[in-house]
Amino acid sequence: MNRIPATESSIHADTAMLAPVGAYTYVKRALDLLGSLFFLLLFAPLFCLIAIIVKLESPGPVFFLQKRLGRHGRQFGLYKFRTIQREPTPGDETGSHMAISGKDADITRIGRFLRNSGLNELPQLINIFRGEMSFVGPRPAVLHHEQYYTDWHRKRLAVLPGVTGLAQICGRNVIPWGWRVALDRYYVDHMGFGNDALIFLKTFPVVLGHVGTEGAEDLYFDFTPPEESMFAENLEKDGIWRTFFRYSSEDGKSEMVEDKLPAEQKQTA
């Protein structure tokens, strides 16, 4: 199992000053360590089964290792089960291209199932055990996003990245990047065991319902911060836990809707 050495990013300079300190940080790390060890042991048979099927269906490694930005901008290797038939390219490993569509011919049959079920993310328990990730936190950024970051965006790097986060329960892939970062910043400012528990529990219906798996290409590279008044008004009006984004295939854009999933999206989920 290859491991990417942790390296310093050019954008981590002052994120340490933004990082929360105190008992919460240490207790959360202890829970991450114990939780990841527990789930690694619990899911060991499933790990072995998936690994065997991945190897039998196509040649190549069991795991796909992608470089990501972690806390304070340090690079680390994010683990996923390999879901494509071809050998990974430099673009795959650094995330410098769009994510492969679920209709792509390169995706294996087991790979499509793993992506739809979210099981391709299961190896990130290894990252949590190593202290590179947490169960809850901003999703780790791909390296090429670094060029779009300003001081405003860097705040999301003040904490450990997570397997799931606030942006993931509010729309996942269909949220413009500027809004995702705004949600991540909100999480950093309101970190606590209560919010972590809510995010963790709300992740299950999102994953099982395949919510937010669509998206438009322009959304991925729109890092423009939302207007503060608009973001604040939305929080005041709907509450952060009710905010939800929906992707419109007609105009290729996202819109904010109420917490309950629209009927047409339920039918396509």
PDB file of C-alpha atoms in Angstrom:
ATOM      1  CA  MET A   1       0.000   0.000   0.000  1.00  0.00           C
ATOM      2  CA  ASN A   2       1.697   3.170  -1.181  1.00  0.00           C
ATOM      3  CA  ARG A   3       1.584   6.299   0.930  1.00  0.00           C
ATOM      4  CA  ILE A   4       2.063   9.858  -0.242  1.00  0.00           C
ATOM      5  CA  PRO A   5       4.403  11.733   2.119  1.00  0.00           C
ATOM      6  CA  ALA A   6       2.801  14.709   3.826  1.00  0.00           C
ATOM      7  CA  THR A   7       4.113  17.927   2.301  1.00  0.00           C
ATOM      8  CA  GLU A   8       3.449  21.581   2.979  1.00  0.00           C
ATOM      9  CA  SER A   9       1.240  23.544   0.616  1.00  0.00           C
ATOM     10  CA  SER A  10       1.959  27.150  -0.228  1.00  0.00           C
ATOM     11  CA  ILE A  11      -1.445  28.201   1.118  1.00  0.00           C
ATOM     12  CA  HIS A  12      -1.251  26.890   4.675  1.00  0.00           C
ATOM     13  CA  ALA A  13       0.627  29.877   6.111  1.00  0.00           C
ATOM     14  CA  ASP A  14      -1.755  31.193   8.754  1.00  0.00           C
ATOM     15  CA  THR A  15      -4.480  28.548   8.959  1.00  0.00           C
ATOM     16  CA  ALA A  16      -3.024  27.277  12.239  1.00  0.00           C
ATOM     17  CA  MET A  17      -4.162  30.545  13.824  1.00  0.00           C
ATOM     18  CA  LEU A  18      -7.735  29.781  12.723  1.00  0.00           C
ATOM     19  CA  ALA A  19      -7.798  26.218  14.043  1.00  0.00           C
ATOM     20  CA  PRO A  20     -10.011  25.543  17.072  1.00  0.00           C
ATOM     21  CA  VAL A  21      -8.219  24.487  20.250  1.00  0.00           C
ATOM     22  CA  GLY A  22      -9.307  22.953  23.517  1.00  0.00           C
ATOM     23  CA  ALA A  23     -10.811  19.733  24.817  1.00  0.00           C
ATOM     24  CA  TYR A  24     -13.106  19.357  21.793  1.00  0.00           C
ATOM     25  CA  THR A  25     -10.156  18.903  19.438  1.00  0.00           C
ATOM     26  CA  TYR A  26      -8.509  16.191  21.547  1.00  0.00           C
ATOM     27  CA  VAL A  27     -11.723  14.346  22.319  1.00  0.00           C
ATOM     28  CA  LYS A  28     -12.742  14.414  18.664  1.00  0.00           C
ATOM     29  CA  ARG A  29      -9.381  12.943  17.648  1.00  0.00           C
ATOM     30  CA  ALA A  30      -9.769  10.201  20.250  1.00  0.00           C
ATOM     31  CA  LEU A  31     -13.250   9.398  18.939  1.00  0.00           C
ATOM     32  CA  ASP A  32     -11.937   9.380  15.363  1.00  0.00           C
ATOM     33  CA  LEU A  33      -9.134   7.000  16.323  1.00  0.00           C
ATOM     34  CA  LEU A  34     -11.349   4.593  18.242  1.00  0.00           C
ATOM     35  CA  GLY A  35     -14.186   4.843  15.718  1.00  0.00           C
ATOM     36  CA  SER A  36     -11.977   4.205  12.697  1.00  0.00           C
ATOM     37  CA  LEU A  37     -10.327   1.219  14.409  1.00  0.00           C
ATOM     38  CA  PHE A  38     -13.736  -0.196  15.318  1.00  0.00           C
ATOM     39  CA  PHE A  39     -15.129   0.184  11.791  1.00  0.00           C
ATOM     40  CA  LEU A  40     -11.943  -1.147  10.170  1.00  0.00           C
ATOM     41  CA  LEU A  41     -12.315  -4.324  12.218  1.00  0.00           C
ATOM     42  CA  LEU A  42     -16.080  -4.465  11.702  1.00  0.00           C
ATOM     43  CA  PHE A  43     -15.869  -4.031   7.938  1.00  0.00           C
ATOM     44  CA  ALA A  44     -12.744  -6.158   7.435  1.00  0.00           C
ATOM     45  CA  PRO A  45     -14.744  -8.977   5.751  1.00  0.00           C
ATOM     46  CA  LEU A  46     -16.437  -6.436   3.467  1.00  0.00           C
ATOM     47  CA  PHE A  47     -13.048  -4.889   2.640  1.00  0.00           C
ATOM     48  CA  CYS A  48     -11.729  -8.308   1.627  1.00  0.00           C
ATOM     49  CA  LEU A  49     -14.816  -9.131  -0.443  1.00  0.00           C
ATOM     50  CA  ILE A  50     -14.716  -5.826  -2.333  1.00  0.00           C
ATOM     51  CA  ALA A  51     -10.956  -6.163  -2.883  1.00  0.00           C
ATOM     52  CA  ILE A  52     -11.386  -9.637  -4.386  1.00  0.00           C
ATOM     53  CA  ILE A  53     -14.182  -8.501  -6.721  1.00  0.00           C
ATOM     54  CA  VAL A  54     -12.226  -5.415  -7.829  1.00  0.00           C
ATOM     55  CA  LYS A  55      -9.192  -7.571  -8.673  1.00  0.00           C
ATOM     56  CA  LEU A  56     -11.262 -10.235 -10.443  1.00  0.00           C
ATOM     57  CA  GLU A  57     -13.155  -7.777 -12.634  1.00  0.00           C
ATOM     58  CA  SER A  58     -10.161  -5.851 -13.957  1.00  0.00           C
ATOM     59  CA  PRO A  59      -6.373  -5.807 -13.562  1.00  0.00           C
ATOM     60  CA  GLY A  60      -4.822  -3.106 -11.429  1.00  0.00           C
ATOM     61  CA  PRO A  61      -4.520  -2.079  -7.787  1.00  0.00           C
ATOM     62  CA  VAL A  62      -7.360  -2.451  -5.309  1.00  0.00           C
ATOM     63  CA  PHE A  63      -6.995   1.103  -4.044  1.00  0.00           C
ATOM     64  CA  PHE A  64      -6.928   4.388  -5.913  1.00  0.00           C
ATOM     65  CA  LEU A  65      -4.676   6.944  -4.218  1.00  0.00           C
ATOM     66  CA  GLN A  66      -5.333  10.625  -4.903  1.00  0.00           C
ATOM     67  CA  LYS A  67      -3.365  13.598  -3.575  1.00  0.00           C
ATOM     68  CA  ARG A  68      -5.498  15.995  -1.533  1.00  0.00           C
ATOM     69  CA  LEU A  69      -5.047  19.077   0.643  1.00  0.00           C
ATOM     70  CA  GLY A  70      -5.429  18.377   4.332  1.00  0.00           C
ATOM     71  CA  ARG A  71      -5.268  20.503   7.470  1.00  0.00           C
ATOM     72  CA  HIS A  72      -3.091  23.600   7.056  1.00  0.00           C
ATOM     73  CA  GLY A  73      -2.684  22.712   3.362  1.00  0.00           C
ATOM     74  CA  ARG A  74      -0.565  19.608   3.934  1.00  0.00           C
ATOM     75  CA  GLN A  75      -0.810  17.067   1.132  1.00  0.00           C
ATOM     76  CA  PHE A  76      -1.808  13.485   1.847  1.00  0.00           C
ATOM     77  CA  GLY A  77      -2.948  10.447  -0.104  1.00  0.00           C
ATOM     78  CA  LEU A  78      -6.730   9.916  -0.057  1.00  0.00           C
ATOM     79  CA  TYR A  79      -7.739   6.248  -0.345  1.00  0.00           C
ATOM     80  CA  LYS A  80     -10.654   4.975  -2.394  1.00  0.00           C
ATOM     81  CA  PHE A  81     -11.488   1.630  -3.930  1.00  0.00           C
ATOM     82  CA  ARG A  82     -10.501   1.648  -7.608  1.00  0.00           C
ATOM     83  CA  THR A  83     -13.614   1.968  -9.774  1.00  0.00           C
ATOM     84  CA  ILE A  84     -12.144   2.316 -13.282  1.00  0.00           C
ATOM     85  CA  GLN A  85     -10.645  -0.259 -15.626  1.00  0.00           C
ATOM     86  CA  ARG A  86      -7.768   1.797 -17.012  1.00  0.00           C
ATOM     87  CA  GLU A  87      -4.583   2.759 -15.224  1.00  0.00           C
ATOM     88  CA  PRO A  88      -4.860   6.045 -13.273  1.00  0.00           C
ATOM     89  CA  THR A  89      -3.450   9.091 -15.066  1.00  0.00           C
ATOM     90  CA  PRO A  90      -1.690  12.091 -13.488  1.00  0.00           C
ATOM     91  CA  GLY A  91      -4.991  13.949 -13.853  1.00  0.00           C
ATOM     92  CA  ASP A  92      -6.770  11.248 -11.848  1.00  0.00           C
ATOM     93  CA  GLU A  93      -4.170  11.319  -9.093  1.00  0.00           C
ATOM     94  CA  THR A  94      -4.162  15.104  -8.664  1.00  0.00           C
ATOM     95  CA  GLY A  95      -7.837  15.731  -9.429  1.00  0.00           C
ATOM     96  CA  SER A  96      -6.996  18.156 -12.239  1.00  0.00           C
ATOM     97  CA  HIS A  97      -9.913  17.017 -14.371  1.00  0.00           C
ATOM     98  CA  MET A  98     -13.630  16.608 -13.853  1.00  0.00           C
ATOM     99  CA  ALA A  99     -14.842  13.526 -12.015  1.00  0.00           C
ATOM    100  CA  ILE A 100     -15.606  10.623 -14.309  1.00  0.00           C
ATOM    101  CA  SER A 101     -19.285  10.400 -15.137  1.00  0.00           C
ATOM    102  CA  GLY A 102     -21.253   7.415 -13.909  1.00  0.00           C
ATOM    103  CA  LYS A 103     -21.955   6.638 -17.574  1.00  0.00           C
ATOM    104  CA  ASP A 104     -18.269   6.499 -18.498  1.00  0.00           C
ATOM    105  CA  ALA A 105     -17.280   3.246 -20.201  1.00  0.00           C
ATOM    106  CA  ASP A 106     -14.119   3.083 -18.073  1.00  0.00           C
ATOM    107  CA  ILE A 107     -16.097   2.451 -14.905  1.00  0.00           C
ATOM    108  CA  THR A 108     -16.336  -1.200 -13.929  1.00  0.00           C
ATOM    109  CA  ARG A 109     -19.591  -2.852 -12.888  1.00  0.00           C
ATOM    110  CA  ILE A 110     -18.453  -3.147  -9.293  1.00  0.00           C
ATOM    111  CA  GLY A 111     -17.086   0.385  -9.571  1.00  0.00           C
ATOM    112  CA  ARG A 112     -20.481   1.794 -10.502  1.00  0.00           C
ATOM    113  CA  PHE A 113     -22.065   0.012  -7.559  1.00  0.00           C
ATOM    114  CA  LEU A 114     -19.363   1.268  -5.203  1.00  0.00           C
ATOM    115  CA  ARG A 115     -19.828   4.857  -6.372  1.00  0.00           C
ATOM    116  CA  ASN A 116     -23.615   4.777  -6.167  1.00  0.00           C
ATOM    117  CA  SER A 117     -23.529   3.265  -2.684  1.00  0.00           C
ATOM    118  CA  GLY A 118     -20.640   5.399  -1.438  1.00  0.00           C
ATOM    119  CA  LEU A 119     -18.645   2.283  -0.538  1.00  0.00           C
ATOM    120  CA  ASN A 120     -15.747   3.475  -2.697  1.00  0.00           C
ATOM    121  CA  GLU A 121     -15.063   5.955   0.131  1.00  0.00           C
ATOM    122  CA  LEU A 122     -14.794   3.206   2.766  1.00  0.00           C
ATOM    123  CA  PRO A 123     -10.956   3.030   2.651  1.00  0.00           C
ATOM    124  CA  GLN A 124     -10.858   6.572   4.020  1.00  0.00           C
ATOM    125  CA  LEU A 125     -11.174   4.893   7.410  1.00  0.00           C
ATOM    126  CA  ILE A 126      -7.434   4.355   6.927  1.00  0.00           C
ATOM    127  CA  ASN A 127      -6.944   8.108   6.525  1.00  0.00           C
ATOM    128  CA  ILE A 128      -8.948   8.736   9.698  1.00  0.00           C
ATOM    129  CA  PHE A 129      -6.909   6.188  11.645  1.00  0.00           C
ATOM    130  CA  ARG A 130      -3.685   7.877  10.506  1.00  0.00           C
ATOM    131  CA  GLY A 131      -4.899  11.269  11.652  1.00  0.00           C
ATOM    132  CA  GLU A 132      -5.106  12.704   8.117  1.00  0.00           C
ATOM    133  CA  MET A 133      -8.908  12.986   8.178  1.00  0.00           C
ATOM    134  CA  SER A 134     -11.869  13.015  10.538  1.00  0.00           C
ATOM    135  CA  PHE A 135     -15.327  11.499  10.233  1.00  0.00           C
ATOM    136  CA  VAL A 136     -16.824  15.010   9.971  1.00  0.00           C
ATOM    137  CA  GLY A 137     -15.221  18.072   8.412  1.00  0.00           C
ATOM    138  CA  PRO A 138     -14.826  19.906   5.095  1.00  0.00           C
ATOM    139  CA  ARG A 139     -14.142  17.498   2.241  1.00  0.00           C
ATOM    140  CA  PRO A 140     -10.415  17.426   1.345  1.00  0.00           C
ATOM    141  CA  ALA A 141      -9.706  19.681  -1.627  1.00  0.00           C
ATOM    142  CA  VAL A 142      -8.021  18.422  -4.786  1.00  0.00           C
ATOM    143  CA  LEU A 143      -4.643  19.981  -5.503  1.00  0.00           C
ATOM    144  CA  HIS A 144      -5.580  22.069  -8.513  1.00  0.00           C
ATOM    145  CA  HIS A 145      -8.104  24.025  -6.426  1.00  0.00           C
ATOM    146  CA  GLU A 146      -5.149  25.655  -4.699  1.00  0.00           C
ATOM    147  CA  GLN A 147      -4.798  28.176  -7.510  1.00  0.00           C
ATOM    148  CA  TYR A 148      -8.318  29.508  -6.839  1.00  0.00           C
ATOM    149  CA  TYR A 149      -7.886  29.959  -3.094  1.00  0.00           C
ATOM    150  CA  THR A 150      -7.753  33.333  -1.376  1.00  0.00           C
ATOM    151  CA  ASP A 151      -7.521  34.090   2.345  1.00  0.00           C
ATOM    152  CA  TRP A 152     -11.301  33.684   2.476  1.00  0.00           C
ATOM    153  CA  HIS A 153     -11.134  30.123   1.113  1.00  0.00           C
ATOM    154  CA  ARG A 154      -8.200  29.086   3.293  1.00  0.00           C
ATOM    155  CA  LYS A 155     -10.276  29.028   6.444  1.00  0.00           C
ATOM    156  CA  ARG A 156     -11.654  25.623   5.450  1.00  0.00           C
ATOM    157  CA  LEU A 157      -8.091  24.283   5.767  1.00  0.00           C
ATOM    158  CA  ALA A 158      -7.912  25.163   9.471  1.00  0.00           C
ATOM    159  CA  VAL A 159      -9.363  21.788  10.498  1.00  0.00           C
ATOM    160  CA  LEU A 160      -8.988  18.162   9.496  1.00  0.00           C
ATOM    161  CA  PRO A 161     -10.939  17.298   6.343  1.00  0.00           C
ATOM    162  CA  GLY A 162     -13.798  14.863   6.764  1.00  0.00           C
ATOM    163  CA  VAL A 163     -15.463  11.934   5.064  1.00  0.00           C
ATOM    164  CA  THR A 164     -18.670  13.938   5.277  1.00  0.00           C
ATOM    165  CA  GLY A 165     -19.406  17.567   6.035  1.00  0.00           C
ATOM    166  CA  LEU A 166     -21.993  20.302   6.056  1.00  0.00           C
ATOM    167  CA  ALA A 167     -21.814  20.832   2.287  1.00  0.00           C
ATOM    168  CA  GLN A 168     -22.373  17.107   1.719  1.00  0.00           C
ATOM    169  CA  ILE A 169     -25.715  17.106   3.537  1.00  0.00           C
ATOM    170  CA  CYS A 170     -26.814  20.338   1.842  1.00  0.00           C
ATOM    171  CA  GLY A 171     -26.564  19.208  -1.777  1.00  0.00           C
ATOM    172  CA  ARG A 172     -23.146  17.617  -2.341  1.00  0.00           C
ATOM    173  CA  ASN A 173     -21.938  17.957  -5.925  1.00  0.00           C
ATOM    174  CA  VAL A 174     -24.609  20.382  -7.116  1.00  0.00           C
ATOM    175  CA  ILE A 175     -23.499  23.208  -4.825  1.00  0.00           C
ATOM    176  CA  PRO A 176     -21.307  25.878  -6.457  1.00  0.00           C
ATOM    177  CA  TRP A 177     -17.834  25.809  -4.949  1.00  0.00           C
ATOM    178  CA  GLY A 178     -18.179  29.276  -3.470  1.00  0.00           C
ATOM    179  CA  TRP A 179     -21.185  28.109  -1.474  1.00  0.00           C
ATOM    180  CA  ARG A 180     -19.443  24.893  -0.452  1.00  0.00           C
ATOM    181  CA  VAL A 181     -16.575  26.886   0.998  1.00  0.00           C
ATOM    182  CA  ALA A 182     -19.048  29.213   2.742  1.00  0.00           C
ATOM    183  CA  LEU A 183     -20.695  26.184   4.358  1.00  0.00           C
ATOM    184  CA  ASP A 184     -17.281  24.823   5.352  1.00  0.00           C
ATOM    185  CA  ARG A 185     -16.373  28.174   6.903  1.00  0.00           C
ATOM    186  CA  TYR A 186     -19.651  28.127   8.825  1.00  0.00           C
ATOM    187  CA  TYR A 187     -18.794  24.655  10.115  1.00  0.00           C
ATOM    188  CA  VAL A 188     -15.352  25.790  11.293  1.00  0.00           C
ATOM    189  CA  ASP A 189     -16.986  28.645  13.221  1.00  0.00           C
ATOM    190  CA  HIS A 190     -19.615  26.370  14.805  1.00  0.00           C
ATOM    191  CA  MET A 191     -17.711  23.146  15.432  1.00  0.00           C
ATOM    192  CA  GLY A 192     -19.039  21.014  18.260  1.00  0.00           C
ATOM    193  CA  PHE A 193     -20.170  17.503  19.092  1.00  0.00           C
ATOM    194  CA  GLY A 194     -23.821  18.392  18.526  1.00  0.00           C
ATOM    195  CA  ASN A 195     -23.235  19.667  14.998  1.00  0.00           C
ATOM    196  CA  ASP A 196     -20.900  16.760  14.221  1.00  0.00           C
ATOM    197  CA  ALA A 197     -23.568  14.277  15.295  1.00  0.00           C
ATOM    198  CA  LEU A 198     -26.250  15.985  13.186  1.00  0.00           C
ATOM    199  CA  ILE A 199     -24.037  16.023  10.096  1.00  0.00           C
ATOM    200  CA  PHE A 200     -23.048  12.376  10.593  1.00  0.00           C
ATOM    201  CA  LEU A 201     -26.651  11.206  10.988  1.00  0.00           C
ATOM    202  CA  LYS A 202     -27.947  13.275   8.065  1.00  0.00           C
ATOM    203  CA  THR A 203     -25.289  11.763   5.798  1.00  0.00           C
ATOM    204  CA  PHE A 204     -26.973   8.348   5.633  1.00  0.00           C
ATOM    205  CA  PRO A 205     -30.222   9.406   3.884  1.00  0.00           C
ATOM    206  CA  VAL A 206     -28.195  11.614   1.524  1.00  0.00           C
ATOM    207  CA  VAL A 207     -25.950   8.721   0.467  1.00  0.00           C
ATOM    208  CA  LEU A 208     -28.705   6.102   0.344  1.00  0.00           C
ATOM    209  CA  GLY A 209     -30.923   8.440  -1.678  1.00  0.00           C
ATOM    210  CA  HIS A 210     -28.116   9.280  -4.151  1.00  0.00           C
ATOM    211  CA  VAL A 211     -28.840  12.935  -3.397  1.00  0.00           C
ATOM    212  CA  GLY A 212     -26.673  15.555  -5.097  1.00  0.00           C
ATOM    213  CA  THR A 213     -24.811  13.219  -7.435  1.00  0.00           C
ATOM    214  CA  GLU A 214     -25.625  15.311 -10.505  1.00  0.00           C
ATOM    215  CA  GLY A 215     -23.927  18.575 -11.348  1.00  0.00           C
ATOM    216  CA  ALA A 216     -22.819  20.986 -14.037  1.00  0.00           C
ATOM    217  CA  GLU A 217     -19.214  21.605 -15.036  1.00  0.00           C
ATOM    218  CA  ASP A 218     -19.343  25.343 -14.433  1.00  0.00           C
ATOM    219  CA  LEU A 219     -20.352  24.796 -10.820  1.00  0.00           C
ATOM    220  CA  TYR A 220     -17.118  23.017 -10.002  1.00  0.00           C
ATOM    221  CA  PHE A 221     -14.964  26.009 -10.871  1.00  0.00           C
ATOM    222  CA  ASP A 222     -17.147  28.819  -9.539  1.00  0.00           C
ATOM    223  CA  PHE A 223     -15.217  29.766  -6.405  1.00  0.00           C
ATOM    224  CA  THR A 224     -16.899  33.165  -6.084  1.00  0.00           C
ATOM    225  CA  PRO A 225     -17.959  33.677  -2.445  1.00  0.00           C
ATOM    226  CA  PRO A 226     -21.727  34.151  -2.010  1.00  0.00           C
ATOM    227  CA  GLU A 227     -22.891  37.545  -0.869  1.00  0.00           C
ATOM    228  CA  GLU A 228     -22.678  37.710   2.913  1.00  0.00           C
ATOM    229  CA  SER A 229     -26.158  39.180   3.178  1.00  0.00           C
ATOM    230  CA  MET A 230     -27.605  36.376   1.044  1.00  0.00           C
ATOM    231  CA  PHE A 231     -25.847  33.664   3.026  1.00  0.00           C
ATOM    232  CA  ALA A 232     -26.819  35.229   6.360  1.00  0.00           C
ATOM    233  CA  GLU A 233     -30.431  35.709   5.224  1.00  0.00           C
ATOM    234  CA  ASN A 234     -30.628  32.079   4.170  1.00  0.00           C
ATOM    235  CA  LEU A 235     -29.332  30.946   7.552  1.00  0.00           C
ATOM    236  CA  GLU A 236     -31.800  33.177   9.349  1.00  0.00           C
ATOM    237  CA  LYS A 237     -34.727  32.206   7.148  1.00  0.00           C
ATOM    238  CA  ASP A 238     -34.312  28.467   6.694  1.00  0.00           C
ATOM    239  CA  GLY A 239     -31.706  27.406   9.227  1.00  0.00           C
ATOM    240  CA  ILE A 240     -28.437  25.827   8.221  1.00  0.00           C
ATOM    241  CA  TRP A 241     -29.791  22.294   8.567  1.00  0.00           C
ATOM    242  CA  ARG A 242     -32.683  22.939   6.176  1.00  0.00           C
ATOM    243  CA  THR A 243     -30.708  24.523   3.357  1.00  0.00           C
ATOM    244  CA  PHE A 244     -30.663  22.331   0.270  1.00  0.00           C
ATOM    245  CA  PHE A 245     -29.482  22.706  -3.306  1.00  0.00           C
ATOM    246  CA  ARG A 246     -31.080  21.053  -6.318  1.00  0.00           C
ATOM    247  CA  TYR A 247     -29.597  20.697  -9.785  1.00  0.00           C
ATOM    248  CA  SER A 248     -31.736  21.738 -12.763  1.00  0.00           C
ATOM    249  CA  SER A 249     -30.912  19.769 -15.903  1.00  0.00           C
ATOM    250  CA  GLU A 250     -32.828  22.287 -18.032  1.00  0.00           C
ATOM    251  CA  ASP A 251     -30.516  25.255 -17.477  1.00  0.00           C
ATOM    252  CA  GLY A 252     -27.542  23.430 -15.933  1.00  0.00           C
ATOM    253  CA  LYS A 253     -27.673  25.452 -12.723  1.00  0.00           C
ATOM    254  CA  SER A 254     -28.396  24.887  -9.052  1.00  0.00           C
ATOM    255  CA  GLU A 255     -31.023  26.520  -6.903  1.00  0.00           C
ATOM    256  CA  MET A 256     -31.790  26.549  -3.195  1.00  0.00           C
ATOM    257  CA  VAL A 257     -34.936  24.705  -2.189  1.00  0.00           C
ATOM    258  CA  GLU A 258     -36.593  23.588   1.030  1.00  0.00           C
ATOM    259  CA  ASP A 259     -35.290  20.741   3.135  1.00  0.00           C
ATOM    260  CA  LYS A 260     -37.639  18.117   1.725  1.00  0.00           C
ATOM    261  CA  LEU A 261     -36.524  16.584  -1.538  1.00  0.00           C
ATOM    262  CA  PRO A 262     -38.631  17.713  -4.533  1.00  0.00           C
ATOM    263  CA  ALA A 263     -40.870  14.986  -5.967  1.00  0.00           C
ATOM    264  CA  GLU A 264     -39.170  14.953  -9.363  1.00  0.00           C
ATOM    265  CA  GLN A 265     -35.765  14.424  -7.750  1.00  0.00           C
ATOM    266  CA  LYS A 266     -37.112  11.613  -5.589  1.00  0.00           C
ATOM    267  CA  GLN A 267     -38.219   9.814  -8.734  1.00  0.00           C
ATOM    268  CA  THR A 268     -34.784  10.071 -10.335  1.00  0.00           C
ATOM    269  CA  ALA A 269     -32.782   9.286  -7.191  1.00  0.00           C
TER     270      ALA A 269
END
